[in-house]
CSV table of C-alpha atoms in Angstrom, one decimal:
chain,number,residue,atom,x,y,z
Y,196,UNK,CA,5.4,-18.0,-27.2
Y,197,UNK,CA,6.8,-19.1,-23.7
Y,198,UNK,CA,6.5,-17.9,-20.7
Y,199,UNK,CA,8.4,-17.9,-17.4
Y,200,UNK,CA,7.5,-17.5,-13.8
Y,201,UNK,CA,9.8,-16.6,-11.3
Y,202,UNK,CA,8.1,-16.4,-7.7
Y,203,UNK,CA,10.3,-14.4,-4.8
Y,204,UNK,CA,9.2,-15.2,-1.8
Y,205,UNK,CA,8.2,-12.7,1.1
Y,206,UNK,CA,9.7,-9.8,-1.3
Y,207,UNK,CA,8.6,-6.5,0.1
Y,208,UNK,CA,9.6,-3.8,-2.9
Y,209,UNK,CA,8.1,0.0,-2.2
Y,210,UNK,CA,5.1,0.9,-4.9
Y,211,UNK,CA,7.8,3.4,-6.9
Y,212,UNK,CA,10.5,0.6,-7.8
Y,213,UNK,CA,7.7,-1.5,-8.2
Y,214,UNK,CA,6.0,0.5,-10.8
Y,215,UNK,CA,9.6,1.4,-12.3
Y,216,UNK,CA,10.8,-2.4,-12.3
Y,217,UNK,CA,7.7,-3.2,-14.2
Y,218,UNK,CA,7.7,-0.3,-16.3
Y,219,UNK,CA,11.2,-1.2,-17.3
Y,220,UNK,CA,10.8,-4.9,-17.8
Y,221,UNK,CA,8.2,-3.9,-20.5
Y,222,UNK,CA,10.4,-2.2,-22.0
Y,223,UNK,CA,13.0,-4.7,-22.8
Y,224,UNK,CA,13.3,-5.3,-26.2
Y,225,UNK,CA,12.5,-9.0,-26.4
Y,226,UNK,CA,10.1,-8.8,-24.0
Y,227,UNK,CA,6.3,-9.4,-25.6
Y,228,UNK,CA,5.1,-8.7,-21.7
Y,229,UNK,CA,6.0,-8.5,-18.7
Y,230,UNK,CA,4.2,-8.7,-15.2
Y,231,UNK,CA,6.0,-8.0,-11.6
Y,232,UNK,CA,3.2,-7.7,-8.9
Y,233,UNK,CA,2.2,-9.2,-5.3
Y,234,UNK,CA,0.6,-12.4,-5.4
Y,235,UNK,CA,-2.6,-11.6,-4.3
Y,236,UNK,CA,-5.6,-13.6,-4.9
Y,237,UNK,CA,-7.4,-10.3,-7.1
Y,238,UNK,CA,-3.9,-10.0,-8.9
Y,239,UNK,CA,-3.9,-13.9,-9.8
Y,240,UNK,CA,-7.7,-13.4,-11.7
Y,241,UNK,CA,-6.0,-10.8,-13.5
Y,242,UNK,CA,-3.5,-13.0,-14.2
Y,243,UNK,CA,-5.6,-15.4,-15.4
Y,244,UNK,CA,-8.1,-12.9,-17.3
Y,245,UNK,CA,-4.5,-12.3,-19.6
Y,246,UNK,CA,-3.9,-15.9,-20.3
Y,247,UNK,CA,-0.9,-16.4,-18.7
Y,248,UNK,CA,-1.5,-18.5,-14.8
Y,249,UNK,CA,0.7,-21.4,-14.4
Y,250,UNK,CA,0.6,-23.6,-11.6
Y,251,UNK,CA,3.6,-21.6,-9.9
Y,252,UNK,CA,1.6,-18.4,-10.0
Y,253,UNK,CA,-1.6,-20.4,-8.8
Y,254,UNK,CA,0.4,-21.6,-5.3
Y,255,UNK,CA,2.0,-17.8,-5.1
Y,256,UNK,CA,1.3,-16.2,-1.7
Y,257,UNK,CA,0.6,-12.5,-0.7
Y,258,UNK,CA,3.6,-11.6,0.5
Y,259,UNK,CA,5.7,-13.1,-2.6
Y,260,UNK,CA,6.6,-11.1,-5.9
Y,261,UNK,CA,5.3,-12.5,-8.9
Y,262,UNK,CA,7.6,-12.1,-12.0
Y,263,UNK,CA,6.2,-13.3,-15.1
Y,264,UNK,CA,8.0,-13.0,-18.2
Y,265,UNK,CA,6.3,-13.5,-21.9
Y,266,UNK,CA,8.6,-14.2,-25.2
Y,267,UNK,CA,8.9,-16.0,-28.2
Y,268,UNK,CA,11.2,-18.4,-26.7
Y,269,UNK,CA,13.2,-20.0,-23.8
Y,270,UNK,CA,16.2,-18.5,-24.7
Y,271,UNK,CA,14.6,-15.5,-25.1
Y,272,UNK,CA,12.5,-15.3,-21.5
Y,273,UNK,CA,15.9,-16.7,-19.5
Y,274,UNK,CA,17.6,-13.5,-21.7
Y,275,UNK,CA,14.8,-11.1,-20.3
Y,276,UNK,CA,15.6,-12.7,-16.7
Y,277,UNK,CA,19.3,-11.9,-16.0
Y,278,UNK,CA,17.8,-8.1,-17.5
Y,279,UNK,CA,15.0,-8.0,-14.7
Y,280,UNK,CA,18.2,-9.5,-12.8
Y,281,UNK,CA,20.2,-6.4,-13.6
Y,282,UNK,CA,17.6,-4.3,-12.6
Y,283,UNK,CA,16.8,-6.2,-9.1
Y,284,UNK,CA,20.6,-6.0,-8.7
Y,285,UNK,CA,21.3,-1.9,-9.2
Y,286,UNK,CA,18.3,-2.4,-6.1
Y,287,UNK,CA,20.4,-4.4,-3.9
Y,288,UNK,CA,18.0,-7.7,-4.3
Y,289,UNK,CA,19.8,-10.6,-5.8
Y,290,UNK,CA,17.2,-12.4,-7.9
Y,291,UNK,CA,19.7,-15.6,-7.7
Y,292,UNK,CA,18.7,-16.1,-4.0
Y,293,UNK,CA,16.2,-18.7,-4.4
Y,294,UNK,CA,15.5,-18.7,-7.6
Y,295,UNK,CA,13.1,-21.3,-9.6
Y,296,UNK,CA,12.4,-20.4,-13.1
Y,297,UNK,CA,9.3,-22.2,-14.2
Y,298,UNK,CA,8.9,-22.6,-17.8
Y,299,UNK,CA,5.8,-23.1,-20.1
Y,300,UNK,CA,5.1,-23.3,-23.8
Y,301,UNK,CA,1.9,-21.5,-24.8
Y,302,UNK,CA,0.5,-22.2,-28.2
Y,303,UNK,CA,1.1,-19.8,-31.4
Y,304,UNK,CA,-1.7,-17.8,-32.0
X,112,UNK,CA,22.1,6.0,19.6
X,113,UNK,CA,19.7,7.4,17.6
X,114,UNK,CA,16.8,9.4,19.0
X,115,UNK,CA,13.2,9.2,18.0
X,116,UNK,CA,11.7,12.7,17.3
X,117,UNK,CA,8.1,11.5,17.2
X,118,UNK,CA,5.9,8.4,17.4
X,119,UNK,CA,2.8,7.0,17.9
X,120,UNK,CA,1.3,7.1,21.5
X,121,UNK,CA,0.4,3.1,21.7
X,122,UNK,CA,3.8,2.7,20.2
X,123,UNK,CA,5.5,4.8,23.0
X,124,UNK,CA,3.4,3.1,25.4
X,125,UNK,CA,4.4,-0.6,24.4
X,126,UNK,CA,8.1,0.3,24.6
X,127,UNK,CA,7.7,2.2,27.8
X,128,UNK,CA,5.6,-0.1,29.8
X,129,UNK,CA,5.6,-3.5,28.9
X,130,UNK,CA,8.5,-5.6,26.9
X,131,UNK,CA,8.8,-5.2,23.1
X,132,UNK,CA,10.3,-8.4,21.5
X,133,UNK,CA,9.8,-8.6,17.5
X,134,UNK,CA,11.9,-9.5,14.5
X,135,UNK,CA,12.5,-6.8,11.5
X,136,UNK,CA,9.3,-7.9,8.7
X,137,UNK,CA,10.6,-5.8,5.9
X,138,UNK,CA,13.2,-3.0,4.9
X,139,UNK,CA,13.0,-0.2,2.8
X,140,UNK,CA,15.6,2.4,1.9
X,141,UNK,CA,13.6,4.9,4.4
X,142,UNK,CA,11.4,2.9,6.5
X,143,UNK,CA,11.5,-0.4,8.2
X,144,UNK,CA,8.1,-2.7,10.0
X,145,UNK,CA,8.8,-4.9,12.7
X,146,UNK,CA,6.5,-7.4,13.9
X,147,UNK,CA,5.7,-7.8,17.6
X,148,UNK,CA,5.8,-11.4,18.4
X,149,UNK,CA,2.9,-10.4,20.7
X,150,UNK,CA,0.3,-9.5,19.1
X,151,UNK,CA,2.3,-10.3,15.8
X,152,UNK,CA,1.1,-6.6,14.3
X,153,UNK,CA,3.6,-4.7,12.1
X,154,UNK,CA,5.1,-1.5,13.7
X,155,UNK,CA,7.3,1.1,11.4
X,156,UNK,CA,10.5,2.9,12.0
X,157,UNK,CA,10.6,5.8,10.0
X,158,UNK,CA,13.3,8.6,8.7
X,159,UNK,CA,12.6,12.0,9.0
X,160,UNK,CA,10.6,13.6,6.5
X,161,UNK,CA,8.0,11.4,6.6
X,162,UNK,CA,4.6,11.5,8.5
X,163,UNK,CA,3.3,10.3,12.1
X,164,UNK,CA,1.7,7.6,11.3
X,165,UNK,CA,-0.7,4.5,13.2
X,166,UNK,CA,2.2,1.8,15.3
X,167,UNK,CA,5.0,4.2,13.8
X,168,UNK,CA,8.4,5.8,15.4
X,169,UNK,CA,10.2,9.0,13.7
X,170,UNK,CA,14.0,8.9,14.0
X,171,UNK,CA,16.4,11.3,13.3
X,172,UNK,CA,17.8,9.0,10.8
X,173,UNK,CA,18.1,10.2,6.8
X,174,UNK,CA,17.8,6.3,5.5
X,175,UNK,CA,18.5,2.9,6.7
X,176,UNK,CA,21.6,2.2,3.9
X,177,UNK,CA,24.2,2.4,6.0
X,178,UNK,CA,22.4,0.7,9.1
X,179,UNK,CA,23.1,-2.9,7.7
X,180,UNK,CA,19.5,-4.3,9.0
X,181,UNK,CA,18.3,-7.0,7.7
X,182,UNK,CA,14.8,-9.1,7.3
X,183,UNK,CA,14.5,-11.2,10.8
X,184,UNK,CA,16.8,-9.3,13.1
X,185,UNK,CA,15.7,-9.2,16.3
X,186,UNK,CA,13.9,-6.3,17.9
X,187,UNK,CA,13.5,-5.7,21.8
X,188,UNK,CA,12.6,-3.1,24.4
X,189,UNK,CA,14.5,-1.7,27.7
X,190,UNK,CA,13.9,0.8,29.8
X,191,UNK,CA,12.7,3.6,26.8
X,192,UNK,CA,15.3,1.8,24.2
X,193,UNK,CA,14.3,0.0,21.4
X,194,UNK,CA,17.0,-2.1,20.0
X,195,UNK,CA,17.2,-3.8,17.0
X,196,UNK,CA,19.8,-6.3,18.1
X,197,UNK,CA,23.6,-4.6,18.4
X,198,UNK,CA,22.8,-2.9,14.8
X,199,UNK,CA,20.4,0.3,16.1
X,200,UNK,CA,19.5,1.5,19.3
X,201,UNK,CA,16.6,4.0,19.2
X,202,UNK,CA,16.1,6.4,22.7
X,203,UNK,CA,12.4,7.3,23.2
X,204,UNK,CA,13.5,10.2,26.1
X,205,UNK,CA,12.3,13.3,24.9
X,206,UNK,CA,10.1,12.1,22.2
X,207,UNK,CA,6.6,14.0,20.9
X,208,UNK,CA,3.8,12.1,21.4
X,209,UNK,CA,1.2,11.9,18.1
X,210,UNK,CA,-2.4,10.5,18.6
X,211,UNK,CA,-4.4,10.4,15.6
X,212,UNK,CA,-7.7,12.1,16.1
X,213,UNK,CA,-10.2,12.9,12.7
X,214,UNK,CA,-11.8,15.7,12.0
X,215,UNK,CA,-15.5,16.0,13.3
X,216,UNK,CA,-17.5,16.6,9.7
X,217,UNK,CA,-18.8,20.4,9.7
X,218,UNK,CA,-22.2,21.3,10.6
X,219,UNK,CA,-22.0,23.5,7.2
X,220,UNK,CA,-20.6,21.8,4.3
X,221,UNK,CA,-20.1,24.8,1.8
X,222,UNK,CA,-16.4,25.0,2.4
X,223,UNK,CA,-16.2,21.7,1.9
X,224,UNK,CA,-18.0,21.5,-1.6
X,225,UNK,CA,-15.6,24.2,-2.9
X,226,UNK,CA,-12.9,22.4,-1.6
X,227,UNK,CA,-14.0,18.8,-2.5
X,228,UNK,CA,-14.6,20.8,-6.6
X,229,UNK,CA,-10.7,22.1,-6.4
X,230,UNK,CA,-9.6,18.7,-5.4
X,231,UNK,CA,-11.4,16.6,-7.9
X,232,UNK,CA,-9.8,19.3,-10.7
X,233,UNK,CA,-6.3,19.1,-9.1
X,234,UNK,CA,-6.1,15.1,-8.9
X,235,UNK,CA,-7.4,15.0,-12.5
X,236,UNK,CA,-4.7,17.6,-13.8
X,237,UNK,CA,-1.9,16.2,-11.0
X,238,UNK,CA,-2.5,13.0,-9.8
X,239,UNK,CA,-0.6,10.1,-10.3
X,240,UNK,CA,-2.4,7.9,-13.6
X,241,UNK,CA,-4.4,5.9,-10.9
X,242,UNK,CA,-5.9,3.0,-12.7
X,243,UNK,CA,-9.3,3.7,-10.8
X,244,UNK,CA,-10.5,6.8,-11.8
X,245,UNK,CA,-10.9,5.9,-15.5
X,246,UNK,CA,-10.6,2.3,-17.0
X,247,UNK,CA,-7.8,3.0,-19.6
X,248,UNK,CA,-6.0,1.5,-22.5
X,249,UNK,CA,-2.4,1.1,-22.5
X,250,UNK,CA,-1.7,-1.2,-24.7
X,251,UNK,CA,-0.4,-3.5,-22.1
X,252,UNK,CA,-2.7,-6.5,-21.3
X,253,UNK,CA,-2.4,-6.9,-17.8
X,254,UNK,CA,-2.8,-3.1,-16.6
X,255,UNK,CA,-5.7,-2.5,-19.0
X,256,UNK,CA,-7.4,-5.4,-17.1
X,257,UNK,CA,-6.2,-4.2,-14.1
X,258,UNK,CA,-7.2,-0.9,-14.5
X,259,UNK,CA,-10.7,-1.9,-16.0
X,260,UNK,CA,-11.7,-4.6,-12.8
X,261,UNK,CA,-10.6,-1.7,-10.8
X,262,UNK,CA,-12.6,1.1,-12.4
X,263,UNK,CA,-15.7,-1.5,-12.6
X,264,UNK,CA,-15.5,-2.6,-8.9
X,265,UNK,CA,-14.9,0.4,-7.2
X,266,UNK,CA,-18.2,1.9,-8.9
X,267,UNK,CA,-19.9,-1.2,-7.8
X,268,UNK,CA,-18.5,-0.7,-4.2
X,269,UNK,CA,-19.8,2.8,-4.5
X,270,UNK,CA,-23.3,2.2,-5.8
X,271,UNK,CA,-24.1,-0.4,-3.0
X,272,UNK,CA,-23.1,2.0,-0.4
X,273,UNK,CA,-25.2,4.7,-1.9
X,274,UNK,CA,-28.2,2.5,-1.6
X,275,UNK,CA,-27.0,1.2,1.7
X,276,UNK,CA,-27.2,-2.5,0.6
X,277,UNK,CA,-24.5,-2.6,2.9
X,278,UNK,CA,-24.0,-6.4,2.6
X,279,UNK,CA,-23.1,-6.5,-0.8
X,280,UNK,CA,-21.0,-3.6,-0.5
X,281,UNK,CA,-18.8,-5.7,1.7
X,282,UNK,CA,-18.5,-8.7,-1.2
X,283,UNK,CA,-17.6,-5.8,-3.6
X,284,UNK,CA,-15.3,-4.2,-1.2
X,285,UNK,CA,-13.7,-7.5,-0.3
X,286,UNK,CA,-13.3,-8.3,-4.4
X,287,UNK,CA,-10.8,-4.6,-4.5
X,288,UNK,CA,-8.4,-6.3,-1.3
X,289,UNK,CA,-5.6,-7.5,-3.1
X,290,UNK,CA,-6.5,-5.7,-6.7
X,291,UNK,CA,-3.3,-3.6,-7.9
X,292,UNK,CA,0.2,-4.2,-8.8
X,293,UNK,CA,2.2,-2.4,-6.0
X,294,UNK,CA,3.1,-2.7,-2.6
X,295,UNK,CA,-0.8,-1.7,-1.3
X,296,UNK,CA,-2.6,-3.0,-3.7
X,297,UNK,CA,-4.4,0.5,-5.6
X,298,UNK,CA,-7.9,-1.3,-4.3
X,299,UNK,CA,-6.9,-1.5,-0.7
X,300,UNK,CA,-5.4,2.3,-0.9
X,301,UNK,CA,-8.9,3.3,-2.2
X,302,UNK,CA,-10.6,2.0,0.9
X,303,UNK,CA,-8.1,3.3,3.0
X,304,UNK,CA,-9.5,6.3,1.8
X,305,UNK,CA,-13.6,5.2,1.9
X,306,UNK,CA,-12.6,4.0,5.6
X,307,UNK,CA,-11.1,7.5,6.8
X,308,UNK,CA,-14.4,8.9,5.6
X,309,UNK,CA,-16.7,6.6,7.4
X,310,UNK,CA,-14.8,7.2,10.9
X,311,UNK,CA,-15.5,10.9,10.4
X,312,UNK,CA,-17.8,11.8,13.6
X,313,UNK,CA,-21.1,13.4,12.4
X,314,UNK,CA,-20.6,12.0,8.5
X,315,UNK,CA,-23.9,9.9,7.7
X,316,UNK,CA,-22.0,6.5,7.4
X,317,UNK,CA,-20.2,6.5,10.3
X,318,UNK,CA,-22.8,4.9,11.8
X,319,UNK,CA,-22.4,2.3,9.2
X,320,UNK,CA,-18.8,2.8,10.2
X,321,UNK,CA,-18.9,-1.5,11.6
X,322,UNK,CA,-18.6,-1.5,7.7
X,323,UNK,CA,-14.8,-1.3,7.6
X,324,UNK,CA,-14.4,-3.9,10.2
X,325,UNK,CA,-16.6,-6.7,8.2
X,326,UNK,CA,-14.8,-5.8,5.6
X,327,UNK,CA,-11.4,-6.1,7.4
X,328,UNK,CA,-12.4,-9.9,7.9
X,329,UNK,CA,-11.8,-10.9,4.8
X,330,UNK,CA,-8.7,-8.8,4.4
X,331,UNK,CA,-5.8,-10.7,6.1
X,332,UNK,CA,-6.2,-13.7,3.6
X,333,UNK,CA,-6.6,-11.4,0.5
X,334,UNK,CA,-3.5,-9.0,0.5
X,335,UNK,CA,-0.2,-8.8,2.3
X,336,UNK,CA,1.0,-8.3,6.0
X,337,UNK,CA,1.7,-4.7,5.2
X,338,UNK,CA,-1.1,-3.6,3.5
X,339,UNK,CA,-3.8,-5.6,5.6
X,340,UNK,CA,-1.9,-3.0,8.5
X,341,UNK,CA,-2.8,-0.2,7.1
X,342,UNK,CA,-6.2,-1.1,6.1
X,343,UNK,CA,-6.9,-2.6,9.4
X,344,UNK,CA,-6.0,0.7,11.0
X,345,UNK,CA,-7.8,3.1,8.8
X,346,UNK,CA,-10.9,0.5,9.8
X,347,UNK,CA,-10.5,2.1,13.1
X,348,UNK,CA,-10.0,5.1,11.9
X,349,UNK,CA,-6.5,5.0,12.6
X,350,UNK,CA,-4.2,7.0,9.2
X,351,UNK,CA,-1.5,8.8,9.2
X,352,UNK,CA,-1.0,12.4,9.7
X,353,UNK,CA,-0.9,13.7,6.3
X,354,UNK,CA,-4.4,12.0,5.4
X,355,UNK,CA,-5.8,13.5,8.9
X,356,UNK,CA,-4.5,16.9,7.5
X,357,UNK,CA,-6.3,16.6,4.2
X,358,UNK,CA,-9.5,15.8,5.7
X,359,UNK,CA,-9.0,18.8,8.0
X,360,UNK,CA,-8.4,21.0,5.5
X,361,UNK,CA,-11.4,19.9,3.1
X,362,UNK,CA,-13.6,20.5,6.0
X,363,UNK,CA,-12.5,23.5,7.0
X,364,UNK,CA,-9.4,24.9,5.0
X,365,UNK,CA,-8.1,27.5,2.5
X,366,UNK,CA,-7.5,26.3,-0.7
X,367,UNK,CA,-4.1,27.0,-0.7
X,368,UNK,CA,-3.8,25.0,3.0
X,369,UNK,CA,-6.1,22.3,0.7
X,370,UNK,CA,-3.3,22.3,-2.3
X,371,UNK,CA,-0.6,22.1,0.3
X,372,UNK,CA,-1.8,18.7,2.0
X,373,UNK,CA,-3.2,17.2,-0.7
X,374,UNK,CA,0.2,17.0,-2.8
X,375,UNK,CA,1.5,15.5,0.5
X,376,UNK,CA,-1.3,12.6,0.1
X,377,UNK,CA,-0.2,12.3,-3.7
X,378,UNK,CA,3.0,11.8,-3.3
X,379,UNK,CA,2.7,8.9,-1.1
X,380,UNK,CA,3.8,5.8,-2.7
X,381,UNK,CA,3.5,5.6,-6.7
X,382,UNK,CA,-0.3,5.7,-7.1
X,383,UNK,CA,-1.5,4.9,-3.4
X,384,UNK,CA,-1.7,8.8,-2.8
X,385,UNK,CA,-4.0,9.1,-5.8
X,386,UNK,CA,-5.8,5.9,-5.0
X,387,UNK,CA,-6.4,7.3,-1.3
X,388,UNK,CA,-7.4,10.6,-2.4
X,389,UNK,CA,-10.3,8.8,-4.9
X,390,UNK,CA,-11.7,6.9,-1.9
X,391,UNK,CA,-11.7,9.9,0.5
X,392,UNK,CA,-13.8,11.5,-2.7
X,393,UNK,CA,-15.9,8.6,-3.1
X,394,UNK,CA,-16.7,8.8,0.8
X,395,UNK,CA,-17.6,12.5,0.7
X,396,UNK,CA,-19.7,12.4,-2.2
X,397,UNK,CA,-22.3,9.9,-0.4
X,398,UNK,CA,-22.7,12.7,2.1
X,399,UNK,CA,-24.0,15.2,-0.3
């Protein structure tokens, strides 16, 4: 499994895109799971509760939006992206501006 | 020009008497904060249709699409104009005042049992899946854990205020800042809630009510600039209108005036309504 981090920073999205953008990311075929949330200190130890912190989650800030993408590949995660990126983009917020996808190989289970 | 129908008194007073300067924090398709370089707090401009609210201007304004503003434009104050630099000019003349004053608690409490019964019922057959009420299992990792640190601190919050150990309370209260996945965090939304309850005049914790602001310490670090706002507000028992109508109507109101301004609460945000609503019953229920 890999999993990619994108960090957006001082992204303000209202609770009901939120919760929709999420809801949808999850739902993307190739996508084992998906997590878009504020990166809060509480919402990083459930971050790390799940198993998936990586260093660019760990140096996240309140006010930036945490997108974390879990798949059974590279390919597959950067696939998943230019989804979420669709998603972002019917909402007006290019994902390209300032992107940094961070990549990490978990081991199989 | 656009005129402002109604806004917050201290707003009004800061544009009218002393010189707003402030750059646009965040935009939203119906609302937009701007923080005063000042005191560097976040105040809202909002469409009509939505609520008076704590630091917050109603315009006569459907949504901001068209209005082109963007994140760092700058925001200033002349003569009862607020400006937000050649994009939007908002007139203040002729505006309505709104203060936000609580409900004293009633010296009977019978209407409010019956009410606080039908709302419990209602938010359990209405509300909005709030991932505090009951730690559930979606199949998702991250929002069963979410949902089950939630459940477990918030009862943990609740059982230390019961037995007034009022310093661990605040560590338990402090671990729920920041604990959610939207905008305010479902753990700050809840003590939104708790802190409306405890600025109620005559409620048995408001004299604990120096609660909210301990707990508002450790807030600005934990969550972000927009949610520490509103939780630093409802510390001082500052919330906006549609919460103060709720409480007014539990005290004292019909059920069918208690329906009405309760699905006004639950429809804010995705879950905050809910999550607001659970912390105002949480509140109440220490009092009985």
């Amino acid at each position: 499994m890999t999993v990619q981090v994108l960090v957006k920073p001082n992204t303000y999205i209202d609770s009901v895109s939120l919760m929709s953008l999420s809801t949808k990311a999850n739902q993307i075929e190739i996508v084992e799971q998906a997590i878009i949330a504020m990166g809060t200190e509480m919402n990083k130890e459930v971050i790390r509760n799940v198993g998936l912190m990586t260093p660019e989650v760990e140096s996240a800030k309140t006010s930036d939006l945490v997108i974390i993408v879990k798949a059974a590949s590279e390919e597959l995660c950067e696939r998943a992206f230019e989804s979420i990126n669709e998603l972002l983009t019917k909402r007006k917020i290019p994902l390209k501006e300032r992107v940094k996808l961070n990549t990490q190989q978990l081991p199989q289970l | 020009m656009r005129f402002a129908k109604s806004g917050d008194d201290d707003f009004i007073q800061q544009i009218n008497h002393h010189k707003f300067h402030g750059f646009v924090h965040s935009t939203f398709n119906r609302t937009l904060n701007i923080q005063c370089l000042d005191s560097g707090d976040l105040y809202t401009i909002a469409c009509k249709g939505i609520d008076n609210a704590p630091n917050t201007l109603i315009i006569d304004l459907e949504d901001f699409e068209e209005a082109d503003i963007r994140v760092n434009d700058l925001v200033s104050s002349d003569h009862s104009v607020l400006s937000i630099t050649n994009k939007m000019s908002i007139t203040i003349e002729g505006i309505k005042n709104w203060t936000c004053i609580l409900p004293e608690y009633p010296s009977v409490a019978d209407v409010l049992e019956m009410n606080l019964s039908t709302m419990k019922q209602y938010i359990k057959l209405h509300g909005n899946n709030s991932r505090i009420e009951r730690a559930f299992k979606s199949g998702n990792p991250f929002d069963d854990e979410m949902s089950r640190m939630l459940h477990e601190r918030t009862q943990l919050l609740v059982s230390e205020l019961q037995n007034k150990r009022m310093a661990t309370a605040i560590i338990h209260a402090a671990s729920l800042i920041g604990l959610g996945p939207g905008l305010t965090p479902a753990g700050d939304d809840f003590l939104v809630g708790l802190f409306t309850v405890f600025n109620i005049e005559n409620h048995q914790y408001f004299s604990h009510h120096s609660f909210c602001e301990e707990v508002v310490l450790h807030a600005k670090a934990l969550t972000n600039d927009i949610s520490y706002m509103a939780l630093a507000k409802a510390a001082a028992g500052q919330v906006r209108e549609s919460i103060i109508d709720l409480m007014e109507a539990l005290f004292r109101g019909s059920e069918e005036v208690l329906i009405s301004s309760l699905r006004r609460v639950l429809a804010i945000g995705s879950t905050s309504g809910t999550d607001i609503a659970l912390g105002i019953i949480a509140g109440l229920e220490m009092n009985m």
